[in-house]
Tab-separated table of C-alpha atoms in Angstrom:
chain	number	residue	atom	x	y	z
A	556	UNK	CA	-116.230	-35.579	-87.665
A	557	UNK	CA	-116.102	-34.484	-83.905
A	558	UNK	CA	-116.586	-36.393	-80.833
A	559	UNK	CA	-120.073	-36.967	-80.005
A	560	UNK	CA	-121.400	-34.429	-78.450
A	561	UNK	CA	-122.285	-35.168	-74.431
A	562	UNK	CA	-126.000	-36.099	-73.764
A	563	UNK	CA	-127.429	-33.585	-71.300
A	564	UNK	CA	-128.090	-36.778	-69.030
A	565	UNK	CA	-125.025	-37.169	-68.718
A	566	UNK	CA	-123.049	-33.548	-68.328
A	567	UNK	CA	-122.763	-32.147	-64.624
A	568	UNK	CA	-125.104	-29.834	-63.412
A	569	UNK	CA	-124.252	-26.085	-64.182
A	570	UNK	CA	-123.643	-25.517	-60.342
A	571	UNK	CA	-120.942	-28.537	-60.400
A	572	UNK	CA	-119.197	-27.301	-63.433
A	573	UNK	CA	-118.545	-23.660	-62.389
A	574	UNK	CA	-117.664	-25.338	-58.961
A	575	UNK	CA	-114.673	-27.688	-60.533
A	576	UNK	CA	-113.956	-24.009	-62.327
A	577	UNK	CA	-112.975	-22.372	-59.488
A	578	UNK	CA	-111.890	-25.012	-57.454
A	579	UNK	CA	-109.061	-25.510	-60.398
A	580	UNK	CA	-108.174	-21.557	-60.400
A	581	UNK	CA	-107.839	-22.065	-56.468
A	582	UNK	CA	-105.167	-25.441	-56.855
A	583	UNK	CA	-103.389	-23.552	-59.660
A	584	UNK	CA	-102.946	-20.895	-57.648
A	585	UNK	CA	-104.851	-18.200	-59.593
A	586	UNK	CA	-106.748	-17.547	-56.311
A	587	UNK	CA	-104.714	-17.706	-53.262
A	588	UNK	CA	-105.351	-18.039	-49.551
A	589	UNK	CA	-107.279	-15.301	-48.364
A	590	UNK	CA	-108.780	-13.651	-52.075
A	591	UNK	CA	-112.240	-13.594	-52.601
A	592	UNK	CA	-113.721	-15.283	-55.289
A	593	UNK	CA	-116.432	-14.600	-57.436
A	594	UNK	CA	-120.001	-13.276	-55.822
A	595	UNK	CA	-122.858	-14.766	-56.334
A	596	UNK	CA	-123.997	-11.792	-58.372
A	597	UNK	CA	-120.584	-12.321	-60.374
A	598	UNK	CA	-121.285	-15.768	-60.770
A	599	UNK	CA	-124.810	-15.066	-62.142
A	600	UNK	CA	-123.453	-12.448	-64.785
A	601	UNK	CA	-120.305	-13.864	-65.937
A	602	UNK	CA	-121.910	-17.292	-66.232
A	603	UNK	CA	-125.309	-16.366	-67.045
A	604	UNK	CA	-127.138	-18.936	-64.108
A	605	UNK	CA	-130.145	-18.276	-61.735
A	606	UNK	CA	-128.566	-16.649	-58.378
A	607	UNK	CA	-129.888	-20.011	-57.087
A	608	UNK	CA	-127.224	-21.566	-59.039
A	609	UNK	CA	-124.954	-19.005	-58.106
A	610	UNK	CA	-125.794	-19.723	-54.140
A	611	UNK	CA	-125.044	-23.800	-55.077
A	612	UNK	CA	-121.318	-23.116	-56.377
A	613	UNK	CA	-120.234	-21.422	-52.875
A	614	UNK	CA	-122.223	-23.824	-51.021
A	615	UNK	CA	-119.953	-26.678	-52.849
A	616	UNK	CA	-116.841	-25.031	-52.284
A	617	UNK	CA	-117.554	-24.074	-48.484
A	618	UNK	CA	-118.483	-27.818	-47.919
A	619	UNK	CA	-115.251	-28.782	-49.486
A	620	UNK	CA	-113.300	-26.409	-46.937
A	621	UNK	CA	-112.059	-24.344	-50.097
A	622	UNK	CA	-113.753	-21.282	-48.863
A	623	UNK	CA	-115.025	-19.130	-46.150
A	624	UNK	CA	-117.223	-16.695	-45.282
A	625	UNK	CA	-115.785	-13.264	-43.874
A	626	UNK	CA	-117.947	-10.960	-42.614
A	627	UNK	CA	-117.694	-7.081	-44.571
A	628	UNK	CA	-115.389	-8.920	-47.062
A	629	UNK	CA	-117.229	-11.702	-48.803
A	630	UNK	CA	-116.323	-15.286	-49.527
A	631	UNK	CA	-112.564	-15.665	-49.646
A	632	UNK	CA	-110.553	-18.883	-50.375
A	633	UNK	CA	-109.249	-20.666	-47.392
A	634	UNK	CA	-107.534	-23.331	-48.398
A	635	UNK	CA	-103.829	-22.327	-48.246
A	636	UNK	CA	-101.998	-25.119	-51.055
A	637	UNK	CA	-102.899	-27.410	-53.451
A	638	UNK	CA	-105.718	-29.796	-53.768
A	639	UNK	CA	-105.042	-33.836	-54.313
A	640	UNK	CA	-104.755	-34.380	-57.932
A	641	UNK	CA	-104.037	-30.879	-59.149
A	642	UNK	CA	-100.048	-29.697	-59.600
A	643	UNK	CA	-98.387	-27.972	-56.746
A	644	UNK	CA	-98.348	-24.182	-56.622
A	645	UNK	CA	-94.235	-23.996	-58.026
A	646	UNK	CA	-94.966	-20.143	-59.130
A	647	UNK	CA	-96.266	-17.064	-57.934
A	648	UNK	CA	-98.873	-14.137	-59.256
A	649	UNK	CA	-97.123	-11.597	-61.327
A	650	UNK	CA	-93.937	-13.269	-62.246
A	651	UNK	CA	-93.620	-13.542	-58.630
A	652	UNK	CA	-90.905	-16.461	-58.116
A	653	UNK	CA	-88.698	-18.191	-55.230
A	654	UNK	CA	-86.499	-15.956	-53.955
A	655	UNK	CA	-88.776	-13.420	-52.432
A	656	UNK	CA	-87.644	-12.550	-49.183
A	657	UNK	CA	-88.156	-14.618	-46.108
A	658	UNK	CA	-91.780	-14.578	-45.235
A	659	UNK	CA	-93.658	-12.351	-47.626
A	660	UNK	CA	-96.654	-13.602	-48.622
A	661	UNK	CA	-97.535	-14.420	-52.337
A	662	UNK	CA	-99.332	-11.242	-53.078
A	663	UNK	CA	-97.024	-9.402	-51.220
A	664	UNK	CA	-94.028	-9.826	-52.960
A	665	UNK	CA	-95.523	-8.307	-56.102
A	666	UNK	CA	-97.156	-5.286	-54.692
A	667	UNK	CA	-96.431	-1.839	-55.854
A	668	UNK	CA	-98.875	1.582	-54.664
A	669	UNK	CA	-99.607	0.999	-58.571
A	670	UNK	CA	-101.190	-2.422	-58.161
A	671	UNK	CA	-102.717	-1.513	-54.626
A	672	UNK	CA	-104.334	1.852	-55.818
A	673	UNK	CA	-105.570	-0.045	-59.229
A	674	UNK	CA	-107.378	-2.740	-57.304
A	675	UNK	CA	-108.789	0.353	-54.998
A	676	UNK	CA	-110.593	1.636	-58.282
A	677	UNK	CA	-111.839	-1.380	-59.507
A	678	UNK	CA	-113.428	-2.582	-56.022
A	679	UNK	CA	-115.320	1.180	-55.730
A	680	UNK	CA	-116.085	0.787	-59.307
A	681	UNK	CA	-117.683	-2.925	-59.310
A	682	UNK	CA	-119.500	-2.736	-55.826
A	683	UNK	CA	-119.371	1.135	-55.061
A	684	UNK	CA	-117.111	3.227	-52.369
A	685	UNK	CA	-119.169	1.752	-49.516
A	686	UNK	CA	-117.462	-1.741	-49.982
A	687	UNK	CA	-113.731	-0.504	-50.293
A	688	UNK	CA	-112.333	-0.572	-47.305
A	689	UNK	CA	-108.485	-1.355	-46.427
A	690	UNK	CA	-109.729	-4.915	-44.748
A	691	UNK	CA	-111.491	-5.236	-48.205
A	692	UNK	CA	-108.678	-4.221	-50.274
A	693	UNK	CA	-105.759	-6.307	-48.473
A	694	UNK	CA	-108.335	-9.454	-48.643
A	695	UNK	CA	-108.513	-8.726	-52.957
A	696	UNK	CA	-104.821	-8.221	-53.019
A	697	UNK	CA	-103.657	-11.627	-50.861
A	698	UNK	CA	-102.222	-9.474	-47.809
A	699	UNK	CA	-102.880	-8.502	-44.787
A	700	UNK	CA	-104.284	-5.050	-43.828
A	701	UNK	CA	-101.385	-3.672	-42.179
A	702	UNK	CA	-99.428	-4.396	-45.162
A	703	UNK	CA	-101.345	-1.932	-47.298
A	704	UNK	CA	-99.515	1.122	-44.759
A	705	UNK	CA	-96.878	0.265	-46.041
A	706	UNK	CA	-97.899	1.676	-49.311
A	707	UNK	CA	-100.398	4.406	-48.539
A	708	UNK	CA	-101.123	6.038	-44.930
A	709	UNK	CA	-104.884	5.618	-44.699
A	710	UNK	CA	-108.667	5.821	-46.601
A	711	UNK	CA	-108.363	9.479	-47.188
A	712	UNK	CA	-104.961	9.212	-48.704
A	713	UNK	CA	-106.105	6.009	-51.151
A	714	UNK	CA	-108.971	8.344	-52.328
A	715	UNK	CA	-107.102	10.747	-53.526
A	716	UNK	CA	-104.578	8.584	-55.171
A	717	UNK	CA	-107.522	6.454	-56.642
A	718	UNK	CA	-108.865	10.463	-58.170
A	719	UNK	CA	-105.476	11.100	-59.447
A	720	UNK	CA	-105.666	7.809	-61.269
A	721	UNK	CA	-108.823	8.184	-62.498
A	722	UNK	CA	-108.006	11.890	-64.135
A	723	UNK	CA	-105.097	10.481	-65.252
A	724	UNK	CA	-107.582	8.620	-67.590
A	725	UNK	CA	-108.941	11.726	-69.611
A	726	UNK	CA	-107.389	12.300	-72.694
A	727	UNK	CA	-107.617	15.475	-73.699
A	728	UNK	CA	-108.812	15.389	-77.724
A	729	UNK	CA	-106.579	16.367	-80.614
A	730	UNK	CA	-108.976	18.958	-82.096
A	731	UNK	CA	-110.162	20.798	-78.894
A	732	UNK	CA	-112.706	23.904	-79.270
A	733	UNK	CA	-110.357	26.675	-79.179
A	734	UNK	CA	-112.938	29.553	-78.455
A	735	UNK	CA	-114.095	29.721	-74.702
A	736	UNK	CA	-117.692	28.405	-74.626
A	737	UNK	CA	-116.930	25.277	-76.382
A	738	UNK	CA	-113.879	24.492	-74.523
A	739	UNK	CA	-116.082	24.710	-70.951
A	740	UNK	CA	-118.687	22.497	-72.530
A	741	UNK	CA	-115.951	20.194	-74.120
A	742	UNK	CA	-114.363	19.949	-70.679
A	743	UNK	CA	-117.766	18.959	-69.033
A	744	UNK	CA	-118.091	16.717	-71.113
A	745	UNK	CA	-115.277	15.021	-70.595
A	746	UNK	CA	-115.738	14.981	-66.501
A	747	UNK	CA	-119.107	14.006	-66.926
A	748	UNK	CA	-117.723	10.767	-68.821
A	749	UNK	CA	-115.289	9.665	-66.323
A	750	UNK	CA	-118.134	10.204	-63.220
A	751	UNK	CA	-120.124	7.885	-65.898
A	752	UNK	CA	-117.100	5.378	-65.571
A	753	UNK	CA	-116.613	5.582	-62.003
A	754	UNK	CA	-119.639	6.651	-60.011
A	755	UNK	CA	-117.857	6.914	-56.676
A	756	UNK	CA	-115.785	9.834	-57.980
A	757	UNK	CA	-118.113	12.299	-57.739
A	758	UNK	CA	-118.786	12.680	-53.864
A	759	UNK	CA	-114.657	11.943	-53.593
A	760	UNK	CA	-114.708	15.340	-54.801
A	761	UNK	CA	-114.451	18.555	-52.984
A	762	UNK	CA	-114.568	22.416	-53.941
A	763	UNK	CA	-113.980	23.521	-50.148
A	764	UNK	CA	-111.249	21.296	-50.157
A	765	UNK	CA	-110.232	21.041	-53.224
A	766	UNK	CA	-108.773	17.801	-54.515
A	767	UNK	CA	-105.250	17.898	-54.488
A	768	UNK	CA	-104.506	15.965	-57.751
A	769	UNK	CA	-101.868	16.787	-60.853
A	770	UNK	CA	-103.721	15.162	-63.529
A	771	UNK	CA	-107.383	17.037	-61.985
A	772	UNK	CA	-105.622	20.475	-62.275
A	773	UNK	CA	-104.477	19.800	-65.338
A	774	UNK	CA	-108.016	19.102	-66.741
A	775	UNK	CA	-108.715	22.457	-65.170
A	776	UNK	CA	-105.823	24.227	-67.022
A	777	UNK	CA	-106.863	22.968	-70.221
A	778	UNK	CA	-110.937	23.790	-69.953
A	779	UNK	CA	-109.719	27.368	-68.473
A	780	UNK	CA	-107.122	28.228	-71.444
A	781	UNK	CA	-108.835	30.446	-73.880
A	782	UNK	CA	-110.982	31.714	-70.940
A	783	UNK	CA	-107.794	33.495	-69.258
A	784	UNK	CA	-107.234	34.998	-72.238
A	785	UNK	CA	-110.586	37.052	-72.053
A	786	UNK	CA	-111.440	37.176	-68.079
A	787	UNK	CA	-108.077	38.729	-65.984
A	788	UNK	CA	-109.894	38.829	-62.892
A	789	UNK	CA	-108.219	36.000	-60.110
A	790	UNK	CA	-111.643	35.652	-58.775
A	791	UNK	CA	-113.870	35.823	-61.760
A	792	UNK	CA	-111.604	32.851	-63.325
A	793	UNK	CA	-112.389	30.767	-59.974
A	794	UNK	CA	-115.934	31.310	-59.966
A	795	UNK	CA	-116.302	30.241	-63.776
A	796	UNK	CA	-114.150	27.146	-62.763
A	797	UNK	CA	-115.869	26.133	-60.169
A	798	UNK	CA	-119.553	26.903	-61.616
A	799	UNK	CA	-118.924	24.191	-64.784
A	800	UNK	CA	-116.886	21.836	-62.418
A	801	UNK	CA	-119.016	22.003	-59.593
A	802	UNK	CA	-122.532	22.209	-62.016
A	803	UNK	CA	-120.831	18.637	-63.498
A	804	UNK	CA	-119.927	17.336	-60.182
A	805	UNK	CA	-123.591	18.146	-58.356
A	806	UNK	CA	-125.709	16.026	-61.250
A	807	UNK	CA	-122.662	13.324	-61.053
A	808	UNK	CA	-123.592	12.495	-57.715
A	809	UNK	CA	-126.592	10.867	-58.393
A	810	UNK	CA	-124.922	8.495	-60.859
A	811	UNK	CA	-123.685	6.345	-57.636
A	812	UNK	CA	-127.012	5.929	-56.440
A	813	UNK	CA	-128.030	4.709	-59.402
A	814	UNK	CA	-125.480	2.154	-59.757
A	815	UNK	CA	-126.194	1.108	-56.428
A	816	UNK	CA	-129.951	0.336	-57.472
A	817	UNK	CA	-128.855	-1.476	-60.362
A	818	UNK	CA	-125.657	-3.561	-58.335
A	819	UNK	CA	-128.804	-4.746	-55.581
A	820	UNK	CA	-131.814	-5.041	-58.523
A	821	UNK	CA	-133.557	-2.120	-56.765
A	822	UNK	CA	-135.506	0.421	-58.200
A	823	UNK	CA	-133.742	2.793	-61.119
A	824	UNK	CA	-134.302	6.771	-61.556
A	825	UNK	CA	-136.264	5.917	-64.741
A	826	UNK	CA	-138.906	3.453	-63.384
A	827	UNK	CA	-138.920	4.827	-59.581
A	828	UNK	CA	-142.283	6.390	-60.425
A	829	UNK	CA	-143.668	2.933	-60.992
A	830	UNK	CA	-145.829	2.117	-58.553
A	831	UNK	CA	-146.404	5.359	-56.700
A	832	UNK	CA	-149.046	6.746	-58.960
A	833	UNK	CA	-151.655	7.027	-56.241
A	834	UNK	CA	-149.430	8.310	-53.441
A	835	UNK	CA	-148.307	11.301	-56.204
A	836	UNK	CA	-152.279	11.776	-57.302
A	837	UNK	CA	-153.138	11.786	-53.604
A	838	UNK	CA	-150.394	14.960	-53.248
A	839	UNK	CA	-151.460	16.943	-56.214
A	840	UNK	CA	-154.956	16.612	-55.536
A	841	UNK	CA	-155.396	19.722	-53.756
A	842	UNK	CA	-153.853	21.477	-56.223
A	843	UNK	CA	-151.126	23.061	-54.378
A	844	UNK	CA	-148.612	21.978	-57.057
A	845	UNK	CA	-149.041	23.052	-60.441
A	846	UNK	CA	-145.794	22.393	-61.387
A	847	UNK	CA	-145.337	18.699	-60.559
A	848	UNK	CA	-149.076	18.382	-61.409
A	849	UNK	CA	-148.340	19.574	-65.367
A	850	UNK	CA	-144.938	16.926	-65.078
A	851	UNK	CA	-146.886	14.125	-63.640
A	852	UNK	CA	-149.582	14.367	-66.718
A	853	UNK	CA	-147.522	14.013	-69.073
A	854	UNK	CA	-146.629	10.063	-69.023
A	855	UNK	CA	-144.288	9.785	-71.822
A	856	UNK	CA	-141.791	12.057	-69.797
A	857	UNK	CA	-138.661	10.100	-68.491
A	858	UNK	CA	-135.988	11.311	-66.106
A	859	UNK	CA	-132.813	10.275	-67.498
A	860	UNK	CA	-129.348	12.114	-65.759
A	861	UNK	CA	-127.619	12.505	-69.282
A	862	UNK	CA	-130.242	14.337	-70.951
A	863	UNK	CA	-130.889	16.414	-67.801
A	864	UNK	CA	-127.051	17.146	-67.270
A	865	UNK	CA	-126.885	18.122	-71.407
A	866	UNK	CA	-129.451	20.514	-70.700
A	867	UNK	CA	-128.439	22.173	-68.020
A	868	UNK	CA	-124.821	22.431	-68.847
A	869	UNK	CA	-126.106	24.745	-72.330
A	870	UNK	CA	-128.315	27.134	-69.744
A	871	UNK	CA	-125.400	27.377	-67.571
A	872	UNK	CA	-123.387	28.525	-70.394
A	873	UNK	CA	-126.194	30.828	-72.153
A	874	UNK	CA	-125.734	32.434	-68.924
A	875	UNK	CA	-122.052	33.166	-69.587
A	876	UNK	CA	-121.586	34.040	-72.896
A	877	UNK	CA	-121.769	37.956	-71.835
A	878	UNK	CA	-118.953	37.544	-69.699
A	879	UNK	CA	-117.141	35.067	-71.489
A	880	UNK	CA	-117.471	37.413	-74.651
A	881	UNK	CA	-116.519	40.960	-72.749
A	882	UNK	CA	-119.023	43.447	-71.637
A	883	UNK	CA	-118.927	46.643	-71.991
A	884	UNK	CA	-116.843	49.077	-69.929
A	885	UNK	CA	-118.091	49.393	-66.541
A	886	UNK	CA	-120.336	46.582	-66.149
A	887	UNK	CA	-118.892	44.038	-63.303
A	888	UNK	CA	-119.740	40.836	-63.065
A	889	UNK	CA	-117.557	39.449	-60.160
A	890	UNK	CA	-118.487	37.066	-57.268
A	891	UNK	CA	-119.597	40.566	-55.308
A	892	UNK	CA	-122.903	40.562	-57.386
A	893	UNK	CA	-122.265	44.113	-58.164
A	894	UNK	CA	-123.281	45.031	-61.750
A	895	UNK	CA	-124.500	48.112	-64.021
């Protein structure tokens, strides 16, 4: 048989055990001098405690003058070796060792674009693109902010190296539609995917400036391939590109907002309506909206973006089949809006 298991009298509090957690990742080294730590929202899902419990484990580690409070960045350690009892920091993150040159800092020493464009991603993914920010970013990496020029010129350039990444992602599938209509809906479907994996990509996105990304275009090459074949026209091949990218990309941008609900326990698309039932009955009363009226009696109806986008997506390309099929000689169907 075991030990005995510990009476509950006798364990620490939950608060004082995730503390000694973290305060052992800090003297090992595993969080350095100037990272932030975990959230009190990250606290309360990767441990599963009350966000009062959550609140307890900083307040421990501030009063022990582990941590620190930065405004815009969060909580970030502050204590800059290693605590009484616990071994000495001898090695660095990343197979970082002695020998780095004189006066680089920790994370410094093992930072690539790679690593700094990664950590970019992640950041906009877990807490959405309004918390990435290069003072953010160089306080999750260990460095300083003017460090990070050193591997990217500014916000706008990151962006567009954290959408290169990101595309980079899409693998194209073995046993693609080869005829035209399913390949557009395949490659929808794949964009609408990764905006599902990283809601920030959507509004990162431009079609009056288009994104000038390698592994974007070549999403766009693929989804366009048996198209070309049928539809010559320069123009007429834009417009089709950018109605299915651009279709994808305009319901995408909602997915951020959601996430954003759900990161702050607000309100979500699906149960928004909950709660405003007399404000919408006092709108529709006059019966001005017959529309919204017919929606709003129907109470087993629920907005949700993926079956909205699916439907959609099929109208869209109901709409063209007659060009992507051929038409007849002399009907046009280019961007002019000239037809038969």
């Amino acid at each position: 048989m075991g030990a005995p298991e510990r009476s509950a009298a006798t364990a620490p509090a939950p608060y004082l055990r995730i503390a000694a957690e973290l305060r052992d990742r800090i003297a090992s080294g595993e969080l350095r001098a100037g990272e932030r730590i975990p959230s009190t929202r990250r606290i309360t899902r990767e441990w599963g405690v009350a966000t009062a419990t959550a609140t307890k484990v900083l307040a421990v580690l501030r009063q022990e003058g582990l941590v620190r409070a930065v405004p815009g960045v969060g909580t970030v350690v502050e204590a800059p070796g290693a605590l009484p009892g616990h071994p000495a920091r001898t090695t660095r993150r990343n197979g970082a060792r002695n020998g780095t040159r004189h006066g680089a800092r920790d994370g410094e020493s093992a930072l690539t674009r790679e690593r700094v464009v990664r950590t970019a991603v992640r950041i906009a993914d877990a807490q959405g693109a309004a918390a990435l920010s290069m003072r953010a970013l160089a306080a999750e990496l260990g460095v300083s902010t003017m460090v990070l020029y050193r591997y990217v010129p500014g916000k706008d350039d990151l962006v567009l190296l954290m959408a290169d990444a990101v595309f980079g992602e899409v693998e194209l599938p073995a046993g693609a539609p080869a005829d035209r209509r399913g390949r557009l809906e395949a490659a929808a479907r794949l964009q609408w995917e990764l905006y599902r994996r990283h809601p920030w990509l959507a509004r990162a996105v431009s079609f009056t400036r288009p994104l000038l990304s390698g592994n974007a275009l070549a999403l766009m090459e693929w989804m366009m391939a048996p198209v070309r074949e049928r539809v010559t026209d320069a123009s007429e091949l834009l417009c089709i590109m950018v109605a299915v990218a651009g279709y994808v990309r305009g319901v995408a941008v909602n997915l951020e907002e959601e996430a954003e609900a759900g990161r702050g326990a607000g309100v979500t698309g699906e149960r928004w309506p909950e709660g405003r039932g007399e404000r919408l009955e006092a709108i529709l009363q006059g019966g001005n909206y017959p529309v919204y009226a017919r929606i709003a009696a129907r109470r087993d109806l629920a907005f949700d973006l993926d079956s909205m986008f699916a439907f959609g997506l099929a109208r869209m390309l109901d709409g063209m089949e007659p060009l992507l099929e051929g038409l007849p000689e002399g009907r046009g169907t280019g961007p002019s809006g000239e037809g038969a």
